[in-house]
CSV table of C-alpha atoms in Angstrom, one decimal:
chain,number,residue,atom,x,y,z
A,1,MET,CA,77.6,1.1,123.6
A,2,ASN,CA,75.9,2.3,120.5
A,3,ILE,CA,72.5,2.7,122.1
A,4,ILE,CA,71.4,3.4,125.6
A,5,LEU,CA,68.9,0.7,126.7
A,6,PHE,CA,66.5,0.9,129.6
A,7,GLU,CA,63.9,-1.4,131.0
A,8,LYS,CA,60.2,-0.8,130.5
A,9,ASP,CA,59.7,-0.1,134.2
A,10,GLU,CA,62.4,2.6,134.2
A,11,LEU,CA,60.3,4.7,131.9
A,12,LYS,CA,58.0,7.0,134.0
A,13,SER,CA,56.0,9.8,132.4
A,14,GLY,CA,58.2,9.7,129.3
A,15,CYS,CA,61.4,10.2,131.4
A,16,VAL,CA,64.2,7.8,132.5
A,17,VAL,CA,66.7,8.7,135.3
A,18,LEU,CA,70.1,6.9,134.9
A,19,THR,CA,72.6,6.6,137.8
A,20,ASP,CA,74.7,3.5,136.7
A,21,HIS,CA,77.2,2.7,134.0
A,22,ARG,CA,74.9,4.1,131.4
A,23,ALA,CA,75.0,7.6,133.1
A,24,LYS,CA,78.8,7.2,133.2
A,25,HIS,CA,78.9,6.3,129.5
A,26,ILE,CA,76.8,9.3,128.6
A,27,VAL,CA,79.1,11.6,130.6
A,28,LYS,CA,82.5,10.1,129.9
A,29,VAL,CA,82.3,8.6,126.4
A,30,LEU,CA,79.5,10.5,124.7
A,31,HIS,CA,80.4,13.8,126.5
A,32,SER,CA,76.7,14.7,126.3
A,33,GLU,CA,75.5,18.1,127.6
A,34,LEU,CA,72.1,19.5,128.6
A,35,GLY,CA,69.8,19.5,125.6
A,36,ASP,CA,71.8,16.9,123.6
A,37,CYS,CA,70.0,14.1,121.8
A,38,ILE,CA,71.1,10.5,122.1
A,39,ARG,CA,69.9,7.2,120.7
A,40,VAL,CA,67.9,5.1,123.2
A,41,GLY,CA,65.7,1.9,123.2
A,42,GLU,CA,63.4,0.1,125.5
A,43,ILE,CA,64.5,-3.5,126.0
A,44,ASN,CA,62.0,-5.7,124.0
A,45,GLY,CA,60.5,-2.5,122.8
A,46,GLU,CA,61.1,0.3,120.3
A,47,ILE,CA,64.1,2.5,119.4
A,48,GLY,CA,64.1,6.2,119.5
A,49,THR,CA,65.8,9.3,120.8
A,50,ALA,CA,66.2,11.0,124.1
A,51,THR,CA,66.9,14.6,125.2
A,52,VAL,CA,69.2,15.3,128.2
A,53,LEU,CA,67.0,17.1,130.7
A,54,SER,CA,69.5,17.2,133.4
A,55,ILE,CA,73.1,15.9,133.9
A,56,LYS,CA,75.5,15.6,136.8
A,57,ASN,CA,78.9,15.0,135.2
A,58,LYS,CA,80.8,14.2,138.4
A,59,TYR,CA,80.7,10.9,140.4
A,60,PRO,CA,78.0,9.9,141.3
A,61,PHE,CA,76.8,10.4,137.8
A,62,LEU,CA,73.2,11.1,137.1
A,63,VAL,CA,71.4,11.7,133.7
A,64,GLU,CA,67.8,12.5,133.3
A,65,LEU,CA,66.4,11.8,129.8
A,66,SER,CA,63.2,12.7,128.1
A,67,VAL,CA,62.4,9.8,125.8
A,68,SER,CA,60.7,9.6,122.5
A,69,LEU,CA,60.3,6.0,121.0
A,70,SER,CA,59.5,5.8,117.4
A,71,ALA,CA,60.5,2.7,115.5
A,72,LYS,CA,61.1,-1.0,115.8
A,73,PRO,CA,64.7,-2.2,115.6
A,74,ALA,CA,66.1,-3.4,112.3
A,75,PRO,CA,64.9,-6.9,111.4
A,76,SER,CA,67.1,-9.7,112.8
A,77,PRO,CA,67.9,-13.0,111.0
A,78,SER,CA,65.6,-15.8,112.0
A,79,ILE,CA,68.3,-18.0,113.5
A,80,ASP,CA,68.2,-20.0,116.8
A,81,LEU,CA,71.0,-22.0,118.3
A,82,ILE,CA,71.3,-25.3,120.3
A,83,LEU,CA,74.6,-25.0,122.2
A,84,ALA,CA,76.3,-27.7,124.2
A,85,MET,CA,77.2,-26.0,127.5
A,86,PRO,CA,80.6,-24.5,126.9
A,87,ARG,CA,83.3,-23.4,129.4
A,88,PRO,CA,81.5,-20.6,131.4
A,89,ILE,CA,84.0,-17.8,130.4
A,90,MET,CA,83.4,-18.7,126.7
A,91,LEU,CA,79.7,-18.7,127.2
A,92,LYS,CA,79.7,-15.1,128.2
A,93,ARG,CA,81.5,-14.1,125.0
A,94,ILE,CA,79.2,-16.3,122.9
A,95,LEU,CA,76.1,-14.8,124.4
A,96,SER,CA,77.1,-11.2,123.6
A,97,GLN,CA,78.6,-12.0,120.2
A,98,LEU,CA,75.5,-13.9,119.0
A,99,THR,CA,73.1,-11.3,120.5
A,100,ALA,CA,75.0,-8.7,118.5
A,101,LEU,CA,74.7,-10.8,115.3
A,102,GLY,CA,71.0,-11.4,115.9
A,103,ILE,CA,69.7,-14.6,117.4
A,104,GLY,CA,66.2,-15.5,118.7
A,105,THR,CA,66.6,-18.3,121.2
A,106,ILE,CA,69.7,-20.1,122.6
A,107,TYR,CA,69.0,-23.6,123.9
A,108,ILE,CA,71.9,-24.5,126.3
A,109,ILE,CA,72.0,-28.3,126.7
A,110,ASN,CA,74.1,-31.0,128.2
A,111,ALA,CA,76.2,-33.4,126.2
A,112,ASN,CA,78.5,-36.3,126.9
A,113,ARG,CA,81.7,-34.2,126.5
A,114,VAL,CA,80.5,-31.3,128.5
A,115,GLU,CA,82.5,-31.0,131.7
A,116,LYS,CA,80.1,-31.6,134.7
A,117,SER,CA,81.6,-28.6,136.6
A,118,PHE,CA,80.4,-26.2,133.9
A,119,TRP,CA,76.8,-26.7,135.2
A,120,ASP,CA,77.8,-25.2,138.5
A,121,ALA,CA,78.6,-21.9,136.9
A,122,GLY,CA,76.9,-18.7,138.1
A,123,ILE,CA,76.5,-17.6,134.5
A,124,LEU,CA,73.5,-19.9,134.1
A,125,ASN,CA,71.5,-17.7,136.4
A,126,GLU,CA,69.4,-15.0,134.6
A,127,ASP,CA,70.9,-12.3,136.7
A,128,GLU,CA,74.4,-13.2,135.5
A,129,TYR,CA,73.8,-13.9,131.8
A,130,ARG,CA,71.3,-11.1,131.1
A,131,PRO,CA,74.0,-8.3,131.2
A,132,HIS,CA,75.9,-10.2,128.5
A,133,LEU,CA,72.8,-10.3,126.2
A,134,ILE,CA,72.2,-6.6,126.9
A,135,HIS,CA,75.8,-5.9,126.0
A,136,GLY,CA,75.3,-7.5,122.6
A,137,LEU,CA,72.1,-5.4,122.1
A,138,GLU,CA,74.0,-2.2,123.0
A,139,GLN,CA,76.6,-3.1,120.5
A,140,ALA,CA,74.3,-3.9,117.6
A,141,VAL,CA,71.7,-1.2,118.2
A,142,ASP,CA,68.9,-3.7,118.9
A,143,THR,CA,66.3,-4.0,121.6
A,144,ARG,CA,65.2,-7.7,121.2
A,145,LEU,CA,66.5,-9.7,124.1
A,146,PRO,CA,67.3,-13.4,123.0
A,147,GLU,CA,65.6,-16.1,125.0
A,148,ILE,CA,67.8,-18.4,126.9
A,149,LYS,CA,66.5,-22.0,127.6
A,150,ILE,CA,68.6,-24.3,129.7
A,151,PHE,CA,68.3,-28.1,129.6
A,152,ARG,CA,70.6,-29.9,132.1
A,153,HIS,CA,69.7,-33.3,130.7
A,154,PHE,CA,70.3,-34.3,127.2
A,155,LEU,CA,67.7,-37.0,126.6
A,156,PRO,CA,64.6,-35.1,127.8
A,157,PHE,CA,65.6,-32.3,125.5
A,158,VAL,CA,66.3,-34.4,122.4
A,159,GLU,CA,63.6,-37.0,122.9
A,160,GLU,CA,60.7,-34.9,124.3
A,161,TYR,CA,61.3,-31.2,123.5
A,162,LEU,CA,63.2,-31.2,120.2
A,163,PRO,CA,60.8,-33.2,118.0
A,164,GLU,CA,58.0,-30.7,118.6
A,165,LEU,CA,60.4,-27.8,118.4
A,166,SER,CA,62.0,-28.7,115.2
A,167,ILE,CA,58.8,-28.6,113.1
A,168,GLN,CA,58.6,-24.9,113.7
A,169,TYR,CA,61.8,-24.3,111.6
A,170,SER,CA,62.4,-24.4,107.8
A,171,SER,CA,65.7,-26.3,108.6
A,172,CYS,CA,67.2,-27.8,111.7
A,173,ILE,CA,70.9,-28.6,111.3
A,174,ILE,CA,73.7,-29.9,113.3
A,175,ALA,CA,77.4,-29.2,112.6
A,176,HIS,CA,79.3,-32.5,112.4
A,177,PRO,CA,82.7,-32.9,110.7
A,178,ASP,CA,81.9,-36.4,109.5
A,179,SER,CA,78.8,-35.4,107.5
A,180,GLY,CA,78.8,-35.6,103.8
A,181,LYS,CA,76.4,-32.7,103.4
A,182,SER,CA,77.4,-29.1,103.1
A,183,LEU,CA,75.5,-26.2,104.7
A,184,SER,CA,74.0,-25.1,101.3
A,185,ASP,CA,72.4,-28.6,101.0
A,186,CYS,CA,70.5,-27.8,104.2
A,187,VAL,CA,69.7,-24.1,104.1
A,188,ALA,CA,68.0,-22.2,101.2
A,189,GLU,CA,67.5,-18.5,100.5
A,190,ASN,CA,64.3,-17.2,102.0
A,191,ASP,CA,64.1,-20.1,104.5
A,192,GLU,CA,62.0,-18.7,107.4
A,193,GLY,CA,63.7,-20.1,110.5
A,194,ILE,CA,67.0,-21.9,111.0
A,195,LEU,CA,67.9,-23.9,114.1
A,196,TYR,CA,71.6,-24.8,114.2
A,197,ALA,CA,73.4,-26.9,116.8
A,198,VAL,CA,77.0,-26.6,117.9
A,199,GLY,CA,78.6,-29.3,120.1
A,200,PRO,CA,81.1,-29.2,122.9
A,201,GLU,CA,84.9,-29.2,122.6
A,202,GLY,CA,85.7,-32.7,121.3
A,203,GLY,CA,82.4,-32.9,119.5
A,204,TRP,CA,79.2,-34.8,119.9
A,205,VAL,CA,79.4,-38.5,120.4
A,206,ASP,CA,77.8,-40.8,117.8
A,207,PHE,CA,74.8,-41.6,120.2
A,208,GLU,CA,74.0,-37.9,120.3
A,209,ILE,CA,74.2,-37.4,116.5
A,210,LYS,CA,71.8,-40.3,116.1
A,211,LYS,CA,69.4,-38.8,118.6
A,212,PHE,CA,69.5,-35.4,116.8
A,213,LEU,CA,68.8,-37.0,113.4
A,214,THR,CA,65.9,-39.0,114.9
A,215,ALA,CA,64.5,-35.8,116.3
A,216,GLY,CA,64.3,-34.2,112.8
A,217,MET,CA,67.7,-32.5,112.4
A,218,ASN,CA,70.1,-32.7,109.4
A,219,ASP,CA,73.8,-33.0,109.7
A,220,PHE,CA,76.2,-30.9,107.7
A,221,SER,CA,80.0,-30.2,107.7
A,222,ILE,CA,81.9,-27.0,107.0
A,223,GLY,CA,85.1,-29.0,106.3
A,224,PRO,CA,87.8,-30.8,108.2
A,225,ARG,CA,89.1,-27.9,110.3
A,226,ILE,CA,88.4,-28.4,114.0
A,227,LEU,CA,87.1,-25.1,115.5
A,228,LYS,CA,86.6,-23.9,119.1
A,229,VAL,CA,83.0,-23.6,120.1
A,230,ASP,CA,83.0,-19.8,120.0
A,231,THR,CA,84.6,-19.6,116.6
A,232,ALA,CA,82.2,-22.3,115.2
A,233,ALA,CA,79.1,-20.6,116.7
A,234,VAL,CA,80.0,-17.2,115.1
A,235,SER,CA,81.3,-18.4,111.8
A,236,ILE,CA,78.4,-20.8,111.2
A,237,HIS,CA,76.0,-17.9,112.1
A,238,GLY,CA,77.7,-15.9,109.4
A,239,ARG,CA,77.4,-18.7,106.9
A,240,ILE,CA,73.7,-19.2,107.6
A,241,SER,CA,73.0,-15.4,107.4
A,242,GLN,CA,74.8,-15.3,104.0
A,243,LEU,CA,72.7,-18.2,102.7
A,244,LEU,CA,69.4,-16.6,104.0
A,245,GLY,CA,70.4,-13.5,101.9
B,1,MET,CA,95.5,-29.1,120.9
B,2,ASN,CA,94.4,-31.4,118.1
B,3,ILE,CA,97.9,-31.8,116.5
B,4,ILE,CA,101.4,-31.6,118.0
B,5,LEU,CA,103.4,-29.1,115.9
B,6,PHE,CA,107.1,-28.7,115.8
B,7,GLU,CA,109.6,-26.5,114.1
B,8,LYS,CA,111.6,-27.8,111.1
B,9,ASP,CA,114.9,-27.5,113.1
B,10,GLU,CA,113.5,-29.5,116.0
B,11,LEU,CA,113.4,-32.6,113.7
B,12,LYS,CA,116.7,-34.4,113.9
B,13,SER,CA,117.3,-37.8,112.3
B,14,GLY,CA,113.5,-38.4,112.2
B,15,CYS,CA,113.1,-37.6,115.9
B,16,VAL,CA,111.7,-34.8,118.0
B,17,VAL,CA,112.3,-34.3,121.7
B,18,LEU,CA,109.8,-32.2,123.5
B,19,THR,CA,110.2,-30.8,127.0
B,20,ASP,CA,107.6,-27.9,127.0
B,21,HIS,CA,103.9,-27.5,127.1
B,22,ARG,CA,103.6,-30.0,124.2
B,23,ALA,CA,105.3,-32.8,126.3
B,24,LYS,CA,102.9,-31.8,129.2
B,25,HIS,CA,99.9,-32.1,126.8
B,26,ILE,CA,101.0,-35.5,125.6
B,27,VAL,CA,101.3,-36.7,129.2
B,28,LYS,CA,98.4,-35.0,130.9
B,29,VAL,CA,95.8,-34.7,128.2
B,30,LEU,CA,96.5,-37.4,125.7
B,31,HIS,CA,97.7,-39.8,128.4
B,32,SER,CA,100.1,-41.3,125.8
B,33,GLU,CA,102.4,-44.3,126.7
B,34,LEU,CA,105.4,-45.8,125.2
B,35,GLY,CA,104.7,-47.0,121.6
B,36,ASP,CA,101.5,-44.9,121.2
B,37,CYS,CA,100.9,-43.1,117.9
B,38,ILE,CA,99.9,-39.4,117.9
B,39,ARG,CA,99.1,-36.9,115.1
B,40,VAL,CA,102.0,-34.4,114.4
B,41,GLY,CA,102.9,-31.8,111.9
B,42,GLU,CA,105.9,-29.6,110.9
B,43,ILE,CA,105.2,-25.9,110.9
B,44,ASN,CA,104.9,-24.8,107.3
B,45,GLY,CA,105.4,-28.5,106.3
B,46,GLU,CA,103.5,-31.8,106.2
B,47,ILE,CA,101.3,-33.6,108.6
B,48,GLY,CA,101.9,-37.2,109.8
B,49,THR,CA,102.1,-39.4,112.8
B,50,ALA,CA,104.7,-40.0,115.5
B,51,THR,CA,105.4,-42.9,117.8
B,52,VAL,CA,106.4,-42.3,121.4
B,53,LEU,CA,109.9,-43.6,121.7
B,54,SER,CA,110.4,-42.5,125.4
B,55,ILE,CA,108.3,-40.6,127.9
B,56,LYS,CA,108.9,-39.1,131.3
B,57,ASN,CA,105.4,-38.6,132.7
B,58,LYS,CA,106.4,-36.5,135.8
B,59,TYR,CA,107.6,-33.0,135.9
B,60,PRO,CA,109.9,-32.0,134.1
B,61,PHE,CA,108.0,-33.8,131.3
B,62,LEU,CA,110.0,-35.2,128.4
B,63,VAL,CA,108.6,-37.0,125.3
B,64,GLU,CA,110.8,-38.4,122.4
B,65,LEU,CA,108.9,-38.9,119.2
B,66,SER,CA,109.8,-40.9,116.0
B,67,VAL,CA,108.2,-38.8,113.2
B,68,SER,CA,106.7,-39.9,109.9
B,69,LEU,CA,105.4,-37.1,107.8
B,70,SER,CA,103.1,-38.1,105.0
B,71,ALA,CA,100.6,-35.5,103.7
B,72,LYS,CA,99.9,-31.8,103.1
B,73,PRO,CA,97.3,-30.4,105.4
B,74,ALA,CA,93.7,-30.0,104.1
B,75,PRO,CA,93.3,-27.0,101.8
B,76,SER,CA,92.6,-23.7,103.3
B,77,PRO,CA,90.2,-21.0,101.9
B,78,SER,CA,92.1,-18.3,99.9
B,79,ILE,CA,91.2,-15.5,102.2
B,80,ASP,CA,93.4,-12.6,103.4
B,81,LEU,CA,92.5,-9.8,105.8
B,82,ILE,CA,93.3,-6.2,106.2
B,83,LEU,CA,92.6,-5.4,109.9
B,84,ALA,CA,92.7,-1.9,111.5
B,85,MET,CA,94.9,-2.5,114.6
B,86,PRO,CA,92.4,-3.6,117.3
B,87,ARG,CA,92.7,-3.5,121.1
B,88,PRO,CA,95.7,-5.8,121.8
B,89,ILE,CA,93.8,-8.4,123.9
B,90,MET,CA,91.3,-8.7,121.1
B,91,LEU,CA,94.0,-9.1,118.5
B,92,LYS,CA,95.3,-12.2,120.3
B,93,ARG,CA,91.9,-13.8,119.9
B,94,ILE,CA,91.4,-12.7,116.4
B,95,LEU,CA,94.8,-14.1,115.4
B,96,SER,CA,94.1,-17.6,116.8
B,97,GLN,CA,90.5,-17.6,115.6
B,98,LEU,CA,91.3,-16.6,112.0
B,99,THR,CA,94.3,-19.0,111.9
B,100,ALA,CA,91.9,-21.8,112.9
B,101,LEU,CA,89.4,-20.8,110.3
B,102,GLY,CA,92.2,-20.6,107.6
B,103,ILE,CA,93.8,-17.3,106.5
B,104,GLY,CA,96.8,-16.6,104.3
B,105,THR,CA,98.0,-13.1,105.3
B,106,ILE,CA,96.8,-10.6,107.9
B,107,TYR,CA,97.7,-7.0,107.1
B,108,ILE,CA,97.5,-5.0,110.4
B,109,ILE,CA,97.2,-1.3,109.6
B,110,ASN,CA,96.7,2.0,111.2
B,111,ALA,CA,93.4,4.0,110.9
B,112,ASN,CA,92.0,7.3,112.2
B,113,ARG,CA,90.0,5.6,115.0
B,114,VAL,CA,92.8,3.3,116.1
B,115,GLU,CA,93.9,4.3,119.6
B,116,LYS,CA,97.5,5.4,119.4
B,117,SER,CA,98.5,3.4,122.5
B,118,PHE,CA,97.6,0.1,120.7
B,119,TRP,CA,100.8,0.5,118.7
B,120,ASP,CA,102.9,0.1,121.8
B,121,ALA,CA,101.6,-3.4,122.5
B,122,GLY,CA,104.1,-6.2,122.8
B,123,ILE,CA,101.7,-8.4,120.7
B,124,LEU,CA,103.0,-6.7,117.6
B,125,ASN,CA,106.4,-8.5,118.1
B,126,GLU,CA,106.7,-11.7,116.2
B,127,ASP,CA,107.8,-13.5,119.4
B,128,GLU,CA,104.5,-12.6,121.0
B,129,TYR,CA,102.0,-13.1,118.2
B,130,ARG,CA,103.4,-16.3,116.8
B,131,PRO,CA,102.2,-18.5,119.7
B,132,HIS,CA,98.6,-17.3,119.0
B,133,LEU,CA,99.0,-18.3,115.3
B,134,ILE,CA,100.4,-21.7,116.3
B,135,HIS,CA,97.5,-22.1,118.8
B,136,GLY,CA,95.1,-21.7,115.9
B,137,LEU,CA,97.0,-24.2,113.8
B,138,GLU,CA,97.0,-26.7,116.7
B,139,GLN,CA,93.3,-26.2,117.0
B,140,ALA,CA,92.4,-26.7,113.3
B,141,VAL,CA,94.9,-29.5,112.5
B,142,ASP,CA,96.9,-27.3,110.1
B,143,THR,CA,100.6,-26.5,109.7
B,144,ARG,CA,100.5,-23.4,107.4
B,145,LEU,CA,101.4,-20.3,109.5
B,146,PRO,CA,99.6,-17.2,108.3
B,147,GLU,CA,101.9,-14.2,107.4
B,148,ILE,CA,101.5,-11.1,109.5
B,149,LYS,CA,102.4,-7.8,107.9
B,150,ILE,CA,102.3,-4.6,110.0
B,151,PHE,CA,101.8,-1.1,108.5
B,152,ARG,CA,102.0,1.6,111.2
B,153,HIS,CA,101.1,4.3,108.7
B,154,PHE,CA,97.8,4.3,106.8
B,155,LEU,CA,98.7,6.3,103.7
B,156,PRO,CA,101.8,4.4,102.6
B,157,PHE,CA,99.8,1.2,102.9
B,158,VAL,CA,96.8,2.4,101.0
B,159,GLU,CA,98.5,4.6,98.4
B,160,GLU,CA,101.7,2.6,97.7
B,161,TYR,CA,101.3,-1.0,98.8
B,162,LEU,CA,97.6,-1.7,98.3
B,163,PRO,CA,97.2,-0.9,94.6
B,164,GLU,CA,99.8,-3.5,93.5
B,165,LEU,CA,98.5,-5.9,96.1
B,166,SER,CA,94.9,-5.7,95.1
B,167,ILE,CA,95.4,-6.9,91.6
B,168,GLN,CA,96.5,-10.3,93.0
B,169,TYR,CA,93.0,-11.1,94.2
B,170,SER,CA,89.7,-12.0,92.5
B,171,SER,CA,88.0,-9.6,94.9
B,172,CYS,CA,89.1,-7.0,97.4
B,173,ILE,CA,86.3,-5.8,99.7
B,174,ILE,CA,85.8,-3.5,102.6
B,175,ALA,CA,83.1,-3.9,105.2
B,176,HIS,CA,81.2,-0.5,105.4
B,177,PRO,CA,77.7,-0.2,106.9
B,178,ASP,CA,76.7,2.6,104.5
B,179,SER,CA,77.4,0.6,101.4
B,180,GLY,CA,74.5,-0.3,99.1
B,181,LYS,CA,76.2,-3.5,98.0
B,182,SER,CA,75.9,-6.9,99.6
B,183,LEU,CA,78.7,-9.4,100.0
B,184,SER,CA,77.3,-11.6,97.3
B,185,ASP,CA,77.6,-8.6,94.8
B,186,CYS,CA,81.3,-8.7,95.4
B,187,VAL,CA,82.3,-12.4,95.9
B,188,ALA,CA,81.4,-15.3,93.5
B,189,GLU,CA,81.8,-19.1,93.8
B,190,ASN,CA,85.2,-20.2,92.6
B,191,ASP,CA,86.8,-16.9,93.2
B,192,GLU,CA,90.4,-17.6,93.7
B,193,GLY,CA,91.5,-15.1,96.3
B,194,ILE,CA,89.6,-12.7,98.5
B,195,LEU,CA,91.0,-9.8,100.5
B,196,TYR,CA,88.6,-8.4,103.0
B,197,ALA,CA,89.0,-5.4,105.3
B,198,VAL,CA,87.6,-4.8,108.7
B,199,GLY,CA,87.9,-1.4,110.4
B,200,PRO,CA,88.4,-0.2,114.0
B,201,GLU,CA,85.7,0.1,116.6
B,202,GLY,CA,83.8,3.2,115.4
B,203,GLY,CA,84.5,2.3,111.8
B,204,TRP,CA,86.6,3.8,109.0
B,205,VAL,CA,86.3,7.5,108.4
B,206,ASP,CA,85.1,8.7,105.0
B,207,PHE,CA,88.6,9.7,103.9
B,208,GLU,CA,89.8,6.1,104.5
B,209,ILE,CA,86.8,4.5,102.6
B,210,LYS,CA,87.6,6.8,99.6
B,211,LYS,CA,91.3,5.8,99.7
B,212,PHE,CA,90.4,2.1,99.8
B,213,LEU,CA,88.1,2.5,96.8
B,214,THR,CA,90.7,4.4,94.8
B,215,ALA,CA,93.2,1.5,95.6
B,216,GLY,CA,90.8,-1.0,93.9
B,217,MET,CA,88.6,-2.2,96.7
B,218,ASN,CA,84.8,-2.7,96.7
B,219,ASP,CA,82.6,-1.7,99.6
B,220,PHE,CA,79.9,-4.0,100.9
B,221,SER,CA,77.5,-4.1,103.9
B,222,ILE,CA,76.2,-7.0,105.9
B,223,GLY,CA,73.4,-4.9,107.4
B,224,PRO,CA,72.8,-2.2,109.9
B,225,ARG,CA,74.0,-4.1,113.0
B,226,ILE,CA,77.2,-2.7,114.5
B,227,LEU,CA,79.6,-5.5,115.4
B,228,LYS,CA,82.8,-5.6,117.4
B,229,VAL,CA,85.9,-6.1,115.4
B,230,ASP,CA,86.4,-9.8,116.5
B,231,THR,CA,82.8,-10.7,115.8
B,232,ALA,CA,82.9,-9.0,112.4
B,233,ALA,CA,86.2,-10.6,111.4
B,234,VAL,CA,85.0,-14.1,112.1
B,235,SER,CA,81.5,-13.7,110.9
B,236,ILE,CA,82.5,-12.1,107.6
B,237,HIS,CA,85.2,-14.8,107.1
B,238,GLY,CA,82.3,-17.4,107.5
B,239,ARG,CA,80.2,-15.5,104.9
B,240,ILE,CA,83.1,-15.4,102.4
B,241,SER,CA,83.9,-19.1,103.0
B,242,GLN,CA,80.3,-19.9,102.3
B,243,LEU,CA,80.2,-17.9,99.1
B,244,LEU,CA,83.4,-19.5,97.9
B,245,GLY,CA,81.8,-22.9,98.3
């Protein structure tokens, strides 16, 4: 946890009172004392510092902070992701890793090779996925919560939603090992927004690729190596970030 | 498992007999039958196909394969990694993810902010880490096992070993948030070998950075976001791969 984040409605008259894992972190990891200054941020708001006004360093922990917000977080790459619903345990890691790397919106969609049981997972509830996003923000010292949009049916997403969505990006690209194009054919320095798509274990089926191309996306390949979804999502994010410069 | 791998000494008169998780995979996931052809490879050898000569599809599983090796695996990026010993559970994932992405050698070293207890982990024994490397090869359809070299002391590595090692690479680079250089200042298209270094949670200390620079490495930054070790290792591998083209 490289920044202590709080919700807007936790800030009252310039103060925040913490009694949960954040208080424990301030006591046990930061070893903060009365009067110490720590880095804080308001979720979807500014970053700043806070002074420890009072502290109870035994269980149940309590920390009262006087907050001074001063700056927007560092800019984030303009990258969004379409992700075929992965195994739920993997989704948790992907959400926090991509939030740490910087991502605007993650569209979680269905695909032919997504196991139906994945859709029953609790992680698709906001109450369950939000902590993983906040974990990524706390890691990367950011406050901007990514948006998560869930589409349980492939065709309405790709036929109705995606064509209008895709025109908002400089480039919309889909990872597909059979493609003859490389990533640098599709993404240029100073592109303003990139939407990339990563398929399920086993890949997209041909029908899905065709639908994505019809909806305005470009296919690309990063080579013949077959990657797990989490490895591909993070590695391709790195490649795109490098190309954007 | 996108390829069935076997050790050189398992191949006898052109045949391999499998009785472990690989036999189970062939029966339960591939649903192979007598006469079917599957993709196989010899660890540190060639890739090819195998025909199912006999199969016992109930526990204990047994599959006998007639093997025909024919080609080298697809080329791998010429990238090696210096990794400050991470939390053991994270190391397992890093090993299989980087093996899947393609890596030559991973130098696991000590650093000031490495927790001492990490060095007691069983994962540092070859018997324990090798399966995670093979898991990465099975994922990526590769046969080339990365080399793992372990240095339990920082100074002998950086003062005695690294200066001679570093001259074998086109570029040796160390991720450091305070650097004023970007990755593209350090890596050029068609570079022949890249050695990159990723520090522990909390980063390298100044003394370590100085030692790395003295030993012939260049520092670079990918921006102010603080990443976990696994995210950084995979994302930077992606960035370097993209620059190498």
